[in-house]
PDB file of C-alpha atoms in Angstrom:
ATOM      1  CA  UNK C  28      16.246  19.619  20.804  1.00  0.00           C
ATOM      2  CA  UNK C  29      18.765  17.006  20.862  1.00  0.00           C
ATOM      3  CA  UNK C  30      18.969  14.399  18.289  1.00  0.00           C
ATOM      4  CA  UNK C  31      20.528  11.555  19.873  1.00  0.00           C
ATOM      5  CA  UNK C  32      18.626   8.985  20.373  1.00  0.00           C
ATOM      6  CA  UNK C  33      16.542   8.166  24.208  1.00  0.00           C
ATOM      7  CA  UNK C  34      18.615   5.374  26.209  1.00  0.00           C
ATOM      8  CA  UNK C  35      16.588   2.242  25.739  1.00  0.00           C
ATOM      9  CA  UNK C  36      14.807   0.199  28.452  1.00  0.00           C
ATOM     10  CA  UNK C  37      15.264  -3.253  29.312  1.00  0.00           C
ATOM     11  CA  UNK C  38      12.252  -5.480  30.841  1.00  0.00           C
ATOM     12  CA  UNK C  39      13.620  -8.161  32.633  1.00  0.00           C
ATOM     13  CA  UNK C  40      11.769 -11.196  33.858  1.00  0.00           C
ATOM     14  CA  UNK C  41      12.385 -14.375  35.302  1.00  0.00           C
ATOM     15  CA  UNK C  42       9.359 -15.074  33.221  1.00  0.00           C
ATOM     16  CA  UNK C  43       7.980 -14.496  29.843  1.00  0.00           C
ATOM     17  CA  UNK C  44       8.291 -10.522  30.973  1.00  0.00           C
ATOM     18  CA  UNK C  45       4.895  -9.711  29.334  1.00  0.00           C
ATOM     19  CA  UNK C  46       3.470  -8.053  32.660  1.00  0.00           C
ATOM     20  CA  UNK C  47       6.418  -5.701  33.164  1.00  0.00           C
ATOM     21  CA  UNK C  48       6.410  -4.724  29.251  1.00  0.00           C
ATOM     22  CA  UNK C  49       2.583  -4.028  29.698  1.00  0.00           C
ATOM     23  CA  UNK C  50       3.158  -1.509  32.420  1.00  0.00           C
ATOM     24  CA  UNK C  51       5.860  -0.048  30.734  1.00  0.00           C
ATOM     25  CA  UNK C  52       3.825   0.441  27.219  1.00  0.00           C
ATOM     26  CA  UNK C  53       0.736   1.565  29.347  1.00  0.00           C
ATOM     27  CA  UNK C  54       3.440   4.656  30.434  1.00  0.00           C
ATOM     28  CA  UNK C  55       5.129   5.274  27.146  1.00  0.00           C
ATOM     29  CA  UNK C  56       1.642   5.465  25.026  1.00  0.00           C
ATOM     30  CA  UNK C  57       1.357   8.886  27.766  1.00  0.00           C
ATOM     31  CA  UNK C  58       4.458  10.115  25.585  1.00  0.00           C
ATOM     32  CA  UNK C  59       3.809  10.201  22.060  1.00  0.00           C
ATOM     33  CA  UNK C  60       6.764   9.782  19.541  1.00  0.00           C
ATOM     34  CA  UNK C  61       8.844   9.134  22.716  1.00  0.00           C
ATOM     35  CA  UNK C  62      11.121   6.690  20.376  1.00  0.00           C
ATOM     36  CA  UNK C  63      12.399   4.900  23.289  1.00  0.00           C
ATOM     37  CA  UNK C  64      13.363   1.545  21.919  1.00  0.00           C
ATOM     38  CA  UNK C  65      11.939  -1.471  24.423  1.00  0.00           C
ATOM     39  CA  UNK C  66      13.518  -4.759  24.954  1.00  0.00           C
ATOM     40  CA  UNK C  67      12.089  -7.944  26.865  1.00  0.00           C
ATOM     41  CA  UNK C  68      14.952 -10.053  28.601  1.00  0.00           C
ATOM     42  CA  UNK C  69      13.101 -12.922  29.950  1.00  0.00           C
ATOM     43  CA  UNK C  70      13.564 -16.535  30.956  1.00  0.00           C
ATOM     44  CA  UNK C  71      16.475 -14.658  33.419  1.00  0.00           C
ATOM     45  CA  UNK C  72      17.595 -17.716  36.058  1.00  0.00           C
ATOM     46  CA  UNK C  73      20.930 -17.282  37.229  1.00  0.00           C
ATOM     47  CA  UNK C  74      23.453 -14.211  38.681  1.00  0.00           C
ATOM     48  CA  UNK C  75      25.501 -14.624  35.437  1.00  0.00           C
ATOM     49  CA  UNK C  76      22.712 -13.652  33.561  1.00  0.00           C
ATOM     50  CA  UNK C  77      21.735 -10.695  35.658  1.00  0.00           C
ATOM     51  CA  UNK C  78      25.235  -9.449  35.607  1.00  0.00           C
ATOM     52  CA  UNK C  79      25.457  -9.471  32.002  1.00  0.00           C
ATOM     53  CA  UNK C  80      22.421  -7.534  31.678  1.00  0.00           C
ATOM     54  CA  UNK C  81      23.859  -5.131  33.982  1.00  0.00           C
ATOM     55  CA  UNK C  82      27.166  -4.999  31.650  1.00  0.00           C
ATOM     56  CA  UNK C  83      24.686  -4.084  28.611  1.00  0.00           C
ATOM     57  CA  UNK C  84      22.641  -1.595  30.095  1.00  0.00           C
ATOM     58  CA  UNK C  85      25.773   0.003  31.337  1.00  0.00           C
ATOM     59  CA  UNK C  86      27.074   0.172  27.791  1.00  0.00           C
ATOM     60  CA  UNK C  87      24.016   1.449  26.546  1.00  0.00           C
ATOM     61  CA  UNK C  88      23.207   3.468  28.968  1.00  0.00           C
ATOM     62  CA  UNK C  89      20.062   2.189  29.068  1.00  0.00           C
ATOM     63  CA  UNK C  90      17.624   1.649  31.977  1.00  0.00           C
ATOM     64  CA  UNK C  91      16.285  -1.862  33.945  1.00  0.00           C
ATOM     65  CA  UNK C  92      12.412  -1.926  34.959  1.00  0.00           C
ATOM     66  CA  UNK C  93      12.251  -5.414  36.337  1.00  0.00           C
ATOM     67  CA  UNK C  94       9.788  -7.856  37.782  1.00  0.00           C
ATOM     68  CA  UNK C  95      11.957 -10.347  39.041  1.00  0.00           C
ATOM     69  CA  UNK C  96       9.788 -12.421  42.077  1.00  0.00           C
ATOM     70  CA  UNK C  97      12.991 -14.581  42.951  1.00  0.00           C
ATOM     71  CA  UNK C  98      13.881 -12.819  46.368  1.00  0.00           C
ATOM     72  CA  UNK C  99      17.968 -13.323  45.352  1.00  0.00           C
ATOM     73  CA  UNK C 100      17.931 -12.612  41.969  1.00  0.00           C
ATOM     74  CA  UNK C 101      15.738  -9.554  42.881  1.00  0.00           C
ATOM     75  CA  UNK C 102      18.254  -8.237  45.221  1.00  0.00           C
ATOM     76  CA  UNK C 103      21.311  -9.417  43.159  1.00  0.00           C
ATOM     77  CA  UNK C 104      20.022  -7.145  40.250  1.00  0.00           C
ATOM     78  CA  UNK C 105      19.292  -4.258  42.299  1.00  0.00           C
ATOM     79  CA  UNK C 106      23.071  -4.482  44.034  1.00  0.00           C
ATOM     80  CA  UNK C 107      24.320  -4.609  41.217  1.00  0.00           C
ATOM     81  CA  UNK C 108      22.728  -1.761  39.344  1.00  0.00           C
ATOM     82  CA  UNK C 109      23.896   0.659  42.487  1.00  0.00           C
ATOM     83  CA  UNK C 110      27.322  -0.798  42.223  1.00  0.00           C
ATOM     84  CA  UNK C 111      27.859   0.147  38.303  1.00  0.00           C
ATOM     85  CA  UNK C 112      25.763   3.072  38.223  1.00  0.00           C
ATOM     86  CA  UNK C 113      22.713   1.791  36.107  1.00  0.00           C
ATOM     87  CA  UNK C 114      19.408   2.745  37.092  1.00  0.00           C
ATOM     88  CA  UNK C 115      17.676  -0.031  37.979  1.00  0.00           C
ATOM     89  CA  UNK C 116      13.398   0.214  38.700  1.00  0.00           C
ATOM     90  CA  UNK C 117      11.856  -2.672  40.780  1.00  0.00           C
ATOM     91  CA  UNK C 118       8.447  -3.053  39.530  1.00  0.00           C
ATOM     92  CA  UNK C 119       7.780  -5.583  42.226  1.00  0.00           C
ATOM     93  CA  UNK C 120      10.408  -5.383  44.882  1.00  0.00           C
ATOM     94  CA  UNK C 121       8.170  -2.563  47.583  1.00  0.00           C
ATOM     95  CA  UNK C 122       4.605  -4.986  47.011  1.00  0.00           C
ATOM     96  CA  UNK C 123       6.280  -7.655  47.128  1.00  0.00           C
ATOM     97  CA  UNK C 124       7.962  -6.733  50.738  1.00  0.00           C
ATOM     98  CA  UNK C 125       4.798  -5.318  51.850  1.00  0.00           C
ATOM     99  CA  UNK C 126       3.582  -8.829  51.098  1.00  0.00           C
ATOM    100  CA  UNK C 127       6.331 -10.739  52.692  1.00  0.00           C
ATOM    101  CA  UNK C 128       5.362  -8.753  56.036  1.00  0.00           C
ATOM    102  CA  UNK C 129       2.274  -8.610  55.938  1.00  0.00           C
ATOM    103  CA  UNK C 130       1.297 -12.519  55.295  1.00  0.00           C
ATOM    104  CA  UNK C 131       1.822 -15.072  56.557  1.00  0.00           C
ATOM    105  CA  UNK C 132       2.302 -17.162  53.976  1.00  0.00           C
ATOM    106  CA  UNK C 133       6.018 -18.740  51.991  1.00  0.00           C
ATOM    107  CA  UNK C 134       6.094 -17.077  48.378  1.00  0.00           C
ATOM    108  CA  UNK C 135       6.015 -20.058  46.064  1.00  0.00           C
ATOM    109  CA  UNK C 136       8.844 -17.644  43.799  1.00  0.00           C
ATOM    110  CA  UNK C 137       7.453 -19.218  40.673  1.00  0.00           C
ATOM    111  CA  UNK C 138       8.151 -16.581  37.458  1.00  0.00           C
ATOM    112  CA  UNK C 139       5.347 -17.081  34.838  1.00  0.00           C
ATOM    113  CA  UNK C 140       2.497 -18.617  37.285  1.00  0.00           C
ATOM    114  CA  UNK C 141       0.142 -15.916  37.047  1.00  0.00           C
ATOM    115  CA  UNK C 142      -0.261 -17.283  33.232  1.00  0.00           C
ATOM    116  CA  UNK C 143       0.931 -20.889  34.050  1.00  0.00           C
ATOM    117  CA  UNK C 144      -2.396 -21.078  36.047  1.00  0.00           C
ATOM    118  CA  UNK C 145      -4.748 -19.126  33.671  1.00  0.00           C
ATOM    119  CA  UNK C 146      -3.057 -20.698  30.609  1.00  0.00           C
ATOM    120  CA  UNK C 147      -7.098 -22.026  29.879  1.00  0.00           C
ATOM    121  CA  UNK C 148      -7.643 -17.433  29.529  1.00  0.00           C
ATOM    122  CA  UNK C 149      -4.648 -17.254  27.621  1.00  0.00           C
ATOM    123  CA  UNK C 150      -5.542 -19.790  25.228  1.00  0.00           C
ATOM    124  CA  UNK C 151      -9.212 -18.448  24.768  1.00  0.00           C
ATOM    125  CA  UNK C 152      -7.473 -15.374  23.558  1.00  0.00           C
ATOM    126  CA  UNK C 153      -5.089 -16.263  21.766  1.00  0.00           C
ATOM    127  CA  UNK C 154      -7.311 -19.077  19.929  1.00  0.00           C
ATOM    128  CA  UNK C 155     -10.367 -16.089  19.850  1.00  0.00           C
ATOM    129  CA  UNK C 156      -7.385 -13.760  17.749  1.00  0.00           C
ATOM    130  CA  UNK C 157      -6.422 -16.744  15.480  1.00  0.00           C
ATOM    131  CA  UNK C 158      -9.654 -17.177  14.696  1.00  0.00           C
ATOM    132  CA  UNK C 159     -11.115 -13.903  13.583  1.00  0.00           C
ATOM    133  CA  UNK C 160      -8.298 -13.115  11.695  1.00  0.00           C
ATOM    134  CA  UNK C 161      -8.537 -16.117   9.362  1.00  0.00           C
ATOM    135  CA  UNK C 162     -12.989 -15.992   9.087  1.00  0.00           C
ATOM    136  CA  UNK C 163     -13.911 -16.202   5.199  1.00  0.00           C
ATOM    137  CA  UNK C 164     -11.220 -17.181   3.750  1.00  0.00           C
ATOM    138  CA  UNK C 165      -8.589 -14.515   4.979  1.00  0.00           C
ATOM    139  CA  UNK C 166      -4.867 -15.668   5.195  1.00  0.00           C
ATOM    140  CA  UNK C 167      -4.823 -18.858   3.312  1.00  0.00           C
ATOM    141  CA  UNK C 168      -1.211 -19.090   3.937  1.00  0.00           C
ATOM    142  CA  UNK C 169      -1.450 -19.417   7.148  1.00  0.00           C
ATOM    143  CA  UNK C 170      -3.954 -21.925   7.417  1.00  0.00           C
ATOM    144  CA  UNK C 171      -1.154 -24.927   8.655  1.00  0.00           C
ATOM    145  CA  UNK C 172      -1.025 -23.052  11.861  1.00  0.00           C
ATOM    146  CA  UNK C 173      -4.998 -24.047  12.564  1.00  0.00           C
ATOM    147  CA  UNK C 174      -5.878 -26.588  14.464  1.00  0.00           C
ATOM    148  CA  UNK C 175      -9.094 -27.106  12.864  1.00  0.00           C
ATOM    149  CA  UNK C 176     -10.602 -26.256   9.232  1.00  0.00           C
ATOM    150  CA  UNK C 177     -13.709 -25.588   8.732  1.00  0.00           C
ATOM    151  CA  UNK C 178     -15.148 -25.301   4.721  1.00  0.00           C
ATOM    152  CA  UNK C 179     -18.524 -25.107   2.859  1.00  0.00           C
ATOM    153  CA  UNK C 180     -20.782 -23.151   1.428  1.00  0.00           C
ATOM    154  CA  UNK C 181     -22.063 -19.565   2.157  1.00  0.00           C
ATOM    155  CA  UNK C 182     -24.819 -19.732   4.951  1.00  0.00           C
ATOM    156  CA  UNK C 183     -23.771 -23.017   6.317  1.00  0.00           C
ATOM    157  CA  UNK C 184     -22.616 -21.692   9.278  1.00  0.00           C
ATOM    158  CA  UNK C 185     -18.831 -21.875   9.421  1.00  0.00           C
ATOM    159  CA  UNK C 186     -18.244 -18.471  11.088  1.00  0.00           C
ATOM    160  CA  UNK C 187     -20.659 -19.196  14.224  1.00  0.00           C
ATOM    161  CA  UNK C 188     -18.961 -22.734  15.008  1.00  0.00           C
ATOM    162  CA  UNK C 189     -15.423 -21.090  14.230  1.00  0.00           C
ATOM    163  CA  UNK C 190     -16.206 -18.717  17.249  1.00  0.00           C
ATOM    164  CA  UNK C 191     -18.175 -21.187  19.459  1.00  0.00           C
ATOM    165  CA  UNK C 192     -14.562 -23.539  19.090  1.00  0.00           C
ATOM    166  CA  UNK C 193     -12.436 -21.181  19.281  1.00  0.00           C
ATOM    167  CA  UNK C 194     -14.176 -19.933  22.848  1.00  0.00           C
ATOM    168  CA  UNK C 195     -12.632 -23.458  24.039  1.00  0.00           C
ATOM    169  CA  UNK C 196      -8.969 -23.162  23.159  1.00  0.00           C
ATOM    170  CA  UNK C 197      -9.417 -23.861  19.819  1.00  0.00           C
ATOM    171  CA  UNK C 198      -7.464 -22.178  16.474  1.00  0.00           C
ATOM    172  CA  UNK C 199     -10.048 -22.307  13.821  1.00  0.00           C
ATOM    173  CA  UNK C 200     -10.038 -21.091  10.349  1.00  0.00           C
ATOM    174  CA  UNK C 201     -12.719 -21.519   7.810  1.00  0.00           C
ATOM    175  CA  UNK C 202     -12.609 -21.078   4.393  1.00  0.00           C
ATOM    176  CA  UNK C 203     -16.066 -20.290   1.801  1.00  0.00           C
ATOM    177  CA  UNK C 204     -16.689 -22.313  -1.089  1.00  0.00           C
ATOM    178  CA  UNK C 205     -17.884 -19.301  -3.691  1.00  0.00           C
ATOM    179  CA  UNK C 206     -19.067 -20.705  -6.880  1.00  0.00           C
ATOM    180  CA  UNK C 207     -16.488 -19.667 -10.187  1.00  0.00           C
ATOM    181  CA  UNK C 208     -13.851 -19.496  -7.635  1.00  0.00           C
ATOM    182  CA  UNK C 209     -11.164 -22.179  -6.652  1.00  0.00           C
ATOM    183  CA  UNK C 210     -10.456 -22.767  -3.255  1.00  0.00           C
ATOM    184  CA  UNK C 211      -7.179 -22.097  -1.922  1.00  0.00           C
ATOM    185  CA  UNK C 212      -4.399 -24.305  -2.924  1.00  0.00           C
ATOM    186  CA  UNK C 213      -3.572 -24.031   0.734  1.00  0.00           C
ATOM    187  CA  UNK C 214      -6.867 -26.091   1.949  1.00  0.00           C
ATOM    188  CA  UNK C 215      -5.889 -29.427  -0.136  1.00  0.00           C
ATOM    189  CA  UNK C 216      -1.824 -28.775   1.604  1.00  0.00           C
ATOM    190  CA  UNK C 217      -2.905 -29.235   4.969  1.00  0.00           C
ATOM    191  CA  UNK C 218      -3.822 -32.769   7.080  1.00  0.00           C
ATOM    192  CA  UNK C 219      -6.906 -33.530   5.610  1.00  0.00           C
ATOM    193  CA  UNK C 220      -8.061 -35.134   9.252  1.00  0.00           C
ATOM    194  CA  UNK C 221      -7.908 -31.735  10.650  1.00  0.00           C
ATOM    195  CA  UNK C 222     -10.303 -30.372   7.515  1.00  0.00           C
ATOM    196  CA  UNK C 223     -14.213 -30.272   8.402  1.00  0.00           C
ATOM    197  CA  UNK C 224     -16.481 -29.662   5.313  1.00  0.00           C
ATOM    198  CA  UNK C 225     -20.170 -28.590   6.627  1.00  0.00           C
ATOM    199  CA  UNK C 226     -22.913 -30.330   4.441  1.00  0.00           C
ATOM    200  CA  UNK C 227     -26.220 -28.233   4.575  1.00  0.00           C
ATOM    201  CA  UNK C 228     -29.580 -29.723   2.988  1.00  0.00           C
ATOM    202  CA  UNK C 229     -30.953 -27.127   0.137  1.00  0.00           C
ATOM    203  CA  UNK C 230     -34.065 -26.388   1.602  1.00  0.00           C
ATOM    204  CA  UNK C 231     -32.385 -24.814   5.443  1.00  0.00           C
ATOM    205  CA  UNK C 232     -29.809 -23.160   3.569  1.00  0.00           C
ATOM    206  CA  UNK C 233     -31.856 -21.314   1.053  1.00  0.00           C
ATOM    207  CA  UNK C 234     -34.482 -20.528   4.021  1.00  0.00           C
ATOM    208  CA  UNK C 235     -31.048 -19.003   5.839  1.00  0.00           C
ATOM    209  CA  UNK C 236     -30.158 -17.044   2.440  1.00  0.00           C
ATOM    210  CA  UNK C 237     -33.276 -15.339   2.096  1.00  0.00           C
ATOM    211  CA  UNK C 238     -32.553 -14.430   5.686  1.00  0.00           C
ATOM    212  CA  UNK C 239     -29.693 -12.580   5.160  1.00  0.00           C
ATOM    213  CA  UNK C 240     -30.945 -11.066   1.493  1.00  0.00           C
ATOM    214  CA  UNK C 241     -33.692  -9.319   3.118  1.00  0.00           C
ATOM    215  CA  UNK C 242     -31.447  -6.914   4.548  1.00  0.00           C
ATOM    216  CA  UNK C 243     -29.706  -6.300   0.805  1.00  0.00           C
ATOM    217  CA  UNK C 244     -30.598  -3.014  -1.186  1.00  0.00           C
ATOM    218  CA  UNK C 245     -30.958  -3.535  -4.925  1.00  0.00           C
ATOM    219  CA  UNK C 246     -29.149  -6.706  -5.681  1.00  0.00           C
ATOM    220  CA  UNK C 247     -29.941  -8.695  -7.692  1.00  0.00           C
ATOM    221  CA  UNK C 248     -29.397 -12.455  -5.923  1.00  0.00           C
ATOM    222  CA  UNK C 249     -31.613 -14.832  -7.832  1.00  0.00           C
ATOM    223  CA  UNK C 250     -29.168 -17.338  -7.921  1.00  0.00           C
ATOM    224  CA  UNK C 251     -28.336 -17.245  -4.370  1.00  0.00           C
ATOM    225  CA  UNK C 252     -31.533 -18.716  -3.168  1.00  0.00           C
ATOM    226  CA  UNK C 253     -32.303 -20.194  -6.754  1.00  0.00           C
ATOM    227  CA  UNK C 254     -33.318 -24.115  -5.711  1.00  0.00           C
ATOM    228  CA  UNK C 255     -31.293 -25.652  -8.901  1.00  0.00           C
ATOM    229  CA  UNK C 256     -28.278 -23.054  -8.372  1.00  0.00           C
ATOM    230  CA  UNK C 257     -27.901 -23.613  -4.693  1.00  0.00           C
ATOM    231  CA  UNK C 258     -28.401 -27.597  -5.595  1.00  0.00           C
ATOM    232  CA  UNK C 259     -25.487 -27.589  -8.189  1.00  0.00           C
ATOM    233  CA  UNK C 260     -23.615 -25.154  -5.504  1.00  0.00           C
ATOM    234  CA  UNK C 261     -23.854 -28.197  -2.960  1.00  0.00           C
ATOM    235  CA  UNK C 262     -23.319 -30.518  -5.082  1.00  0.00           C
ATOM    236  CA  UNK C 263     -19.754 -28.754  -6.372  1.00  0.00           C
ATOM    237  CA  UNK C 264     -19.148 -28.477  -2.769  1.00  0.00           C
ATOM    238  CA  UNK C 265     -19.235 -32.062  -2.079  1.00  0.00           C
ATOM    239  CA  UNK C 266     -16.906 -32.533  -4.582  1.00  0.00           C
ATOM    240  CA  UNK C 267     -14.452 -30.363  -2.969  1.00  0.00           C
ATOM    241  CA  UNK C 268     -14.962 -32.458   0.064  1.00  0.00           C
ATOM    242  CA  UNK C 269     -14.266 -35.342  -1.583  1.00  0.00           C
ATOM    243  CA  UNK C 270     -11.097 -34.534  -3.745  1.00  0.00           C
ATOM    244  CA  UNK C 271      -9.293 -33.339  -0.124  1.00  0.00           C
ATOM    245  CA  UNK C 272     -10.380 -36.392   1.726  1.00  0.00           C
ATOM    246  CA  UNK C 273     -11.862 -34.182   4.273  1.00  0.00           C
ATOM    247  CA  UNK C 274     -14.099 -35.075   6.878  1.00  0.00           C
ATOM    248  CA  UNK C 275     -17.801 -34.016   6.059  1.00  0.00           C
ATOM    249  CA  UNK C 276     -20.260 -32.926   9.047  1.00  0.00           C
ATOM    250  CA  UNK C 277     -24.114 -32.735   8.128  1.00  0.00           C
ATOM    251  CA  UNK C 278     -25.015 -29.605   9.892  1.00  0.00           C
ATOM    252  CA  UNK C 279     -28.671 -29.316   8.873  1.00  0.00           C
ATOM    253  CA  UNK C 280     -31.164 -29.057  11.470  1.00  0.00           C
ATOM    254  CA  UNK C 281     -28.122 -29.319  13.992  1.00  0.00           C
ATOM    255  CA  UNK C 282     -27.316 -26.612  16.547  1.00  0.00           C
ATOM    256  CA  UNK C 283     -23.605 -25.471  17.116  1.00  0.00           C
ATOM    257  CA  UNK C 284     -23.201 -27.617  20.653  1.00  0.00           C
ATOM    258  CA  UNK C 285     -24.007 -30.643  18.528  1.00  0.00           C
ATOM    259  CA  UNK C 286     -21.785 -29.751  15.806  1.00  0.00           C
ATOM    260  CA  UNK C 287     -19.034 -28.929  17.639  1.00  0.00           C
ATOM    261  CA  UNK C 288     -19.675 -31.742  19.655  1.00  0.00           C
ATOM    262  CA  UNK C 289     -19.044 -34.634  17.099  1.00  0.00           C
ATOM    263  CA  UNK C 290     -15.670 -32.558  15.837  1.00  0.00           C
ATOM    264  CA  UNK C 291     -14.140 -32.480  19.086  1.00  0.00           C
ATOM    265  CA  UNK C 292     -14.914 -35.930  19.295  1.00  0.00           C
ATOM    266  CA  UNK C 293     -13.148 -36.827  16.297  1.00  0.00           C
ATOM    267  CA  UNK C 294     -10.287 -34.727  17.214  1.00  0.00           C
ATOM    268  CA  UNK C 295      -9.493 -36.098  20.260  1.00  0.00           C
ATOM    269  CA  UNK C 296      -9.875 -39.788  18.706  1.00  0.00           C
ATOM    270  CA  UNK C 297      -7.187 -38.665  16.163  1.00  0.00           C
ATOM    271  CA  UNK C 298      -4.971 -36.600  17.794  1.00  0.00           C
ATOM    272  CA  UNK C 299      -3.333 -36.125  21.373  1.00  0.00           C
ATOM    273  CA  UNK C 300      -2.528 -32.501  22.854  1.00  0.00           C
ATOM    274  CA  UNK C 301       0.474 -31.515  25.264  1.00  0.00           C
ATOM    275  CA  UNK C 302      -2.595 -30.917  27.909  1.00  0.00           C
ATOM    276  CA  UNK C 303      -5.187 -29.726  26.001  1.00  0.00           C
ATOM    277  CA  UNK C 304      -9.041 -30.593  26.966  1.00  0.00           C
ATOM    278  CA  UNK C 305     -10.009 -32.555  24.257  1.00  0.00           C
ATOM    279  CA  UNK C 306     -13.687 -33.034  25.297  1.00  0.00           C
ATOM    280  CA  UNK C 307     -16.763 -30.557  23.896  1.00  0.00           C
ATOM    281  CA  UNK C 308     -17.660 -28.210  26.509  1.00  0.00           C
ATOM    282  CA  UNK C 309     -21.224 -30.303  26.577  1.00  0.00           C
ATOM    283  CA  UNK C 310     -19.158 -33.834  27.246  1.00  0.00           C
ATOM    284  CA  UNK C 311     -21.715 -35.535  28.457  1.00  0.00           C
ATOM    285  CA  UNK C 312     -24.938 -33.088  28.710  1.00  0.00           C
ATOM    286  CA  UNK C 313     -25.914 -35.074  25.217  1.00  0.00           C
ATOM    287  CA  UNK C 314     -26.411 -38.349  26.897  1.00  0.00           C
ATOM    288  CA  UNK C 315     -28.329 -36.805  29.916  1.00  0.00           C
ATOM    289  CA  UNK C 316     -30.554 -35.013  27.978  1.00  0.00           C
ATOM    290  CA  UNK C 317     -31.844 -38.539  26.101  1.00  0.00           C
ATOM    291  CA  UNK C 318     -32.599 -39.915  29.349  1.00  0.00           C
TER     292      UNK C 318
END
């Protein structure tokens, strides 16, 4: 066995180099404990750069696995791993050719468009991630990096609406009011314009409790669906509302679209977005159905 440590691989891009690290992962995971360290070099635009990469991996050792789709810069990195020994792996270079031959078509040699022109995907993931990994309250601290709050009571349906947002681009967190506990310090930091609280009438949220306590095994949950509890619960909740300045939507009766609807509308009315789609997904639909 030999100690010393596996020369290191460098993914190199003219882009964000997230494709070429992908394929590279999807090999290693084959290997486990392989310990091969992985670095991204992207944003790579000019010969200087390439040849300093060259100069590194040299030093190191190391290896190049590279999806550069700028025909020069392809070849310049490829030269130049022959010329000073480094072992160089085009990840693109043979389809790309076989491309190049075979249509009849200019490359546009654009690094990055694949997710430049499914950014709309991208977001929906990344927005989809955000948001399940701050439902109910989890992360407070990072609850500056939403773009949209939702707050309220349990069973007012702040988890549902999260998701149906966040399936449009949106970050969303949502924090639960719990009565005997104070709500994050974090919620009253943040702009309150940005801050939704979800008002529920007594009646439809007790009906939605006894719902969901149906399915409990011996607990006792009296004051859950207690009519004077769940009153005073609302009531507290208001309050909340009210000391942050936040917005307050009356979900009751409502379905998500229509919900979501009126915050998107707000949002866009206070805020603009380096090209974001500010309308709901049923922009318009609303209007057509009254006719």
């Amino acid at each position: 066995m030999n100690d010393k440590s596996p020369a290191p691989i460098y993914v190199v891009s003219g882009g964000t180099g997230i494709a070429g690290n992908n394929l590279v992962q999807a090999l290693l995971i084959q290997y486990p404990e392989n310990k091969i360290h992985v670095e991204i070099i992207g944003r790579v635009t000019t010969e200087d750069e390439v040849f300093d990469i060259i100069m590194k991996a040299k030093a190191d050792k190391g290896l190049i696995a590279h999806t550069m789709v700028n025909p020069e810069l392809r070849r310049k990195i490829n030269e130049l791993g022959k010329e000073f020994h480094v072992r160089v792996i085009d990840l693109m270079g043979k389809l790309a050719n076989y491309l190049d031959d075979t249509l009849d078509v200019e490359p546009m040699v654009h690094p990055g468009l694949y997710r430049e022109i499914n950014h709309q995907y991208f977001d929906r993931i990344d927005s989809i991630e955000f948001t399940l990994s701050h439902d109910d309250g989890m992360s407070p601290e990072r609850l500056r990096n939403a773009e949209i709050i939702l707050t309220g009571v349990s069973r007012a349906g702040k988890t549902p609406l999260s998701v149906y947002l966040a399936m449009y681009g949106w970050k969303v967190a949502n924090v639960p009011l719990v009565p005997g506990v104070q709500p994050p310090d974090e919620l009253f930091q943040i702009d309150p314009e940005r801050v939704f609280g979800l008002y529920i009438g007594a009646s439809q949220l007790i009906a939605h409790r006894q719902k969901r306590i149906s399915s409990w095994e011996n607990h006792r949950a009296e004051s859950y669906v207690d009519q004077r509890a769940v009153r005073e619960e609302i009531r507290k909740a208001m309050f909340v509302f009210d000391r942050g300045g936040f917005t307050v939507i009356n979900v009751s009766n409502k379905p998500i679209e229509s919900t979501a609807n009126e915050i998107l509308s707000l949002m866009s009315k206070r805020f603009s977005y380096r090209g974001r789609k500010l309308e709901s997904p049923y922009h318009g639909k609303e209007g057509q159905e009254q006719e």
